[in-house]
mmCIF file with all atom_site columns, C-alpha atoms in Angstrom:
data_model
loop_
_atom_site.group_PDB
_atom_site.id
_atom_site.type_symbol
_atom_site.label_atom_id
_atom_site.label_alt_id
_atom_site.label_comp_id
_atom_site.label_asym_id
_atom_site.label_entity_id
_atom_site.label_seq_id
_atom_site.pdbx_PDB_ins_code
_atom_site.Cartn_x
_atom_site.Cartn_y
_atom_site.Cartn_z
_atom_site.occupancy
_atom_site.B_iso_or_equiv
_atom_site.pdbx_formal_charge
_atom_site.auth_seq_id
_atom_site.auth_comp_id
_atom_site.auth_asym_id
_atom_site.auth_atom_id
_atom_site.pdbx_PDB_model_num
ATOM 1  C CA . UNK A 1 1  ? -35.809 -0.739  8.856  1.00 0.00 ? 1  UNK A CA 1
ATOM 2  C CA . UNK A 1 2  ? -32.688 -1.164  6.393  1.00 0.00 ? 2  UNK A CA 1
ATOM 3  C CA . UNK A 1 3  ? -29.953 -2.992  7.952  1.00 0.00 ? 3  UNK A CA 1
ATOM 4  C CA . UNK A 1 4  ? -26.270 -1.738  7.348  1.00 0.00 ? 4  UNK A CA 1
ATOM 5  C CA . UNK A 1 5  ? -23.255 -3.716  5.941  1.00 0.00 ? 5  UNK A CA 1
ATOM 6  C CA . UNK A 1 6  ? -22.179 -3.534  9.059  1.00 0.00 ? 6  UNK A CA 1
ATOM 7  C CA . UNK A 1 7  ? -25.116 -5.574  10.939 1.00 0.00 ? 7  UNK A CA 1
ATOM 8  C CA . UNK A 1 8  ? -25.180 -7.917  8.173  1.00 0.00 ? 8  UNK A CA 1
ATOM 9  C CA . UNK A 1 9  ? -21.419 -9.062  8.771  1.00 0.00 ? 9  UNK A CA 1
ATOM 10 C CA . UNK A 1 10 ? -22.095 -9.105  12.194 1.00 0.00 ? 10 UNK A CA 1
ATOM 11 C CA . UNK A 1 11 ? -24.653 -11.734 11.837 1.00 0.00 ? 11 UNK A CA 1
ATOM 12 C CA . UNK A 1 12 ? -22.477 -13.743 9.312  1.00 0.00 ? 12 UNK A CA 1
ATOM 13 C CA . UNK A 1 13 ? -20.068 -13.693 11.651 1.00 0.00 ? 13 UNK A CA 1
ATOM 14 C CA . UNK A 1 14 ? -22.196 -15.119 14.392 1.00 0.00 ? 14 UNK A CA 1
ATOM 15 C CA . UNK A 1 15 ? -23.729 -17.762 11.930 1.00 0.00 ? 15 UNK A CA 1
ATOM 16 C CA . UNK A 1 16 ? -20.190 -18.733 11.085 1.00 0.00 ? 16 UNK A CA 1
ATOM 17 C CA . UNK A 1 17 ? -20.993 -18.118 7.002  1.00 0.00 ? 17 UNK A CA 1
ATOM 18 C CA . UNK A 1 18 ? -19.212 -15.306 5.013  1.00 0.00 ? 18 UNK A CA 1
ATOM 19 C CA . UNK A 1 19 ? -21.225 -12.181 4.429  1.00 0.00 ? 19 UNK A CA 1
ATOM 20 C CA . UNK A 1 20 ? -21.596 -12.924 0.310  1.00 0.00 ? 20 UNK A CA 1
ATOM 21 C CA . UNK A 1 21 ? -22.926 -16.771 1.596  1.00 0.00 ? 21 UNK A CA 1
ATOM 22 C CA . UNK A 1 22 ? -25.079 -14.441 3.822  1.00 0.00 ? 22 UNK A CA 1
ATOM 23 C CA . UNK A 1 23 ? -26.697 -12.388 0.808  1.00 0.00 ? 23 UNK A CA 1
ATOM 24 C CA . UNK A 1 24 ? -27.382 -15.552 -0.939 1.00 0.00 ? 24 UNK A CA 1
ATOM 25 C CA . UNK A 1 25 ? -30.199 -16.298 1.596  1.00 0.00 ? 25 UNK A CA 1
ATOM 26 C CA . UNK A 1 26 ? -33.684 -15.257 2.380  1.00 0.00 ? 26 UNK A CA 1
ATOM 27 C CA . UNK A 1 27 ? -33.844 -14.876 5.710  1.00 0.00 ? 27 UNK A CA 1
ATOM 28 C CA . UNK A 1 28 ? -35.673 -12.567 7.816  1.00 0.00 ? 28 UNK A CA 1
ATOM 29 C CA . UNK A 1 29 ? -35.244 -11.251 11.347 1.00 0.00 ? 29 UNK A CA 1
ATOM 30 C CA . UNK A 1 30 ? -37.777 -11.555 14.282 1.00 0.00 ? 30 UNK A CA 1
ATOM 31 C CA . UNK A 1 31 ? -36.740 -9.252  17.274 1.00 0.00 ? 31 UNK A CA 1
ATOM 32 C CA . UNK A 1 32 ? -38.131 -10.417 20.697 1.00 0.00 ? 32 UNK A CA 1
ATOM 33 C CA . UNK A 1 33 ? -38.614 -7.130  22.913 1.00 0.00 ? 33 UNK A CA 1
ATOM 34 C CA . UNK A 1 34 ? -39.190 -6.736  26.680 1.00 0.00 ? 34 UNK A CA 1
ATOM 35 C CA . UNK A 1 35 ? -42.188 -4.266  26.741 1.00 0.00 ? 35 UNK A CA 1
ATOM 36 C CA . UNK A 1 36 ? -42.878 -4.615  30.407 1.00 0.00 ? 36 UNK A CA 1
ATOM 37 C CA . UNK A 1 37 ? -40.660 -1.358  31.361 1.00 0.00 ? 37 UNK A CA 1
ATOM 38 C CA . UNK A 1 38 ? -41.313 2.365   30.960 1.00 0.00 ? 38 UNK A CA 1
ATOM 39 C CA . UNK A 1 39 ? -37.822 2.648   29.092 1.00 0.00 ? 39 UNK A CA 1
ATOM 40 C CA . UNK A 1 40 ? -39.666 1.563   25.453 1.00 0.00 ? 40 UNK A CA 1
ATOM 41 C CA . UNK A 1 41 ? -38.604 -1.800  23.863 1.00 0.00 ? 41 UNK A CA 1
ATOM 42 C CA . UNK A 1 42 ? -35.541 -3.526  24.945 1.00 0.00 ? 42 UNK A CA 1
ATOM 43 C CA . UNK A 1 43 ? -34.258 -5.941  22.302 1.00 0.00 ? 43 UNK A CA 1
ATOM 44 C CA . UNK A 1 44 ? -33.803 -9.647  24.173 1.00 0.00 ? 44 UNK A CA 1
ATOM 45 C CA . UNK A 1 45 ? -33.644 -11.967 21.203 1.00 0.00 ? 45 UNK A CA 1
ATOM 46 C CA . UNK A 1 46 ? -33.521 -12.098 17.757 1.00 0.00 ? 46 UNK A CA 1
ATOM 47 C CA . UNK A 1 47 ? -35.000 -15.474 15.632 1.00 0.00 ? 47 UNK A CA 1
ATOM 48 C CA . UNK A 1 48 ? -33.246 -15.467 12.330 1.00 0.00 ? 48 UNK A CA 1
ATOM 49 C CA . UNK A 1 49 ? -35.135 -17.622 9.678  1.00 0.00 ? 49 UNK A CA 1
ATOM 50 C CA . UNK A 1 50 ? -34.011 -19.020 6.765  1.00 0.00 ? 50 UNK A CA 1
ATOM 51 C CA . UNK A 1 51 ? -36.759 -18.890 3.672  1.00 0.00 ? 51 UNK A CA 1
ATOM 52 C CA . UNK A 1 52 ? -37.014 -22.046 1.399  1.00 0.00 ? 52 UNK A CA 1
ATOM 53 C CA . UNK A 1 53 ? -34.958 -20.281 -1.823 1.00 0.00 ? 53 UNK A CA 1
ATOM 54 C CA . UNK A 1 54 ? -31.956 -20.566 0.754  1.00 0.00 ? 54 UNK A CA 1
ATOM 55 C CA . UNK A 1 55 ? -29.170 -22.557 -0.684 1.00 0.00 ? 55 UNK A CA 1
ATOM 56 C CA . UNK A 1 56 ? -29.409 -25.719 1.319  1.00 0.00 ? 56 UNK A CA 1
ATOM 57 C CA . UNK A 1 57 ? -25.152 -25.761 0.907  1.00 0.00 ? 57 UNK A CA 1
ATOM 58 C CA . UNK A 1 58 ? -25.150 -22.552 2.768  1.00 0.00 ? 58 UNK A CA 1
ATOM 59 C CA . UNK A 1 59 ? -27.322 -23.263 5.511  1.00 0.00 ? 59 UNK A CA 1
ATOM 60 C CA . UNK A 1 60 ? -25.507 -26.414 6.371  1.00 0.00 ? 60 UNK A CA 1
ATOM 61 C CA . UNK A 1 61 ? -22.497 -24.398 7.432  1.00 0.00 ? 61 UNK A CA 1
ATOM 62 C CA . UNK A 1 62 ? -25.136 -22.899 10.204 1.00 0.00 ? 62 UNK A CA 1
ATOM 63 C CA . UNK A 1 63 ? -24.569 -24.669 13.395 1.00 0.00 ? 63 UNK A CA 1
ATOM 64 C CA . UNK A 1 64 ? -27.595 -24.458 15.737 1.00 0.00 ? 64 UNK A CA 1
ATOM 65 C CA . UNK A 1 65 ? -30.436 -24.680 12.929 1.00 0.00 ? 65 UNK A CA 1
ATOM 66 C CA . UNK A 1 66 ? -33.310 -25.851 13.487 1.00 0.00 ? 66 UNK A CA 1
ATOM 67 C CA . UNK A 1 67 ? -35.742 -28.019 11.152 1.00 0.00 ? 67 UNK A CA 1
ATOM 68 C CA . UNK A 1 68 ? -37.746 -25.111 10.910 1.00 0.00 ? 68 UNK A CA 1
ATOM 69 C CA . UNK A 1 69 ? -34.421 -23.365 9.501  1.00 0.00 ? 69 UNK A CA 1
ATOM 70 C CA . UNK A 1 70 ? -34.580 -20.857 12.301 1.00 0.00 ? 70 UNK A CA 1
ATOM 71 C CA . UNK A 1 71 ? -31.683 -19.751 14.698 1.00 0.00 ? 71 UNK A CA 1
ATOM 72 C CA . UNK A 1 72 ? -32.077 -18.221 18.073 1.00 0.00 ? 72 UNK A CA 1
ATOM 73 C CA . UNK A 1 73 ? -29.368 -15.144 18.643 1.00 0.00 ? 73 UNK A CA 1
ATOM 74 C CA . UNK A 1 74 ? -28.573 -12.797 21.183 1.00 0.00 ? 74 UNK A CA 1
ATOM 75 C CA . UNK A 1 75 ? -29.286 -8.785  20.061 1.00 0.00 ? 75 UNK A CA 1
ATOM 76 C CA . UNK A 1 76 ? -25.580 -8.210  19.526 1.00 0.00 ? 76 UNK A CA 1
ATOM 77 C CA . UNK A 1 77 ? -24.605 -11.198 17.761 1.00 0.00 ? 77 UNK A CA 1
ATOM 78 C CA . UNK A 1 78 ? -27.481 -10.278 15.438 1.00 0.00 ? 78 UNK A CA 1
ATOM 79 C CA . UNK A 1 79 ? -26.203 -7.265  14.655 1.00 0.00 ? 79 UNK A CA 1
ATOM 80 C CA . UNK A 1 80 ? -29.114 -5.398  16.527 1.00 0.00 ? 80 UNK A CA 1
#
């Protein structure tokens, strides 16, 4: 699914990077959903990772990063 402008700045926001530092990365989003309930797929975390062509300046800015250059976010602060 395309994400908007919107959800993008959202999750700029949240990684505390500007939304043009934001389209300089690779990154792709992983959403963890609760399945377990007969009201379909409820969003309860979202792994953003970071691809190797990221600009190493960039991701330094990101505070929570892991060495796998993954972040763990709530649904909303990814934009979701």
């Amino acid at each position: 699914m395309e994400r908007t402008k919107e959800q993008d700045q959202t999750l700029a926001n949240s990684l505390g990077i500007s939304y043009d530092e934001l389209q300089q990365t690779d990154y792709k989003l992983m959403v963890l959903v609760d399945d377990s309930n007969n009201a379909g797929e409820i969003p309860l975390e979202v792994i953003v990772r970071f691809g190797k062509t990221s600009p190493k300046q960039i991701l330094a800015k990101i505070k929570g990063l892991n060495e796998n250059n993954e972040i763990s976010l709530s649904p909303g602060e990814a934009g979701e």
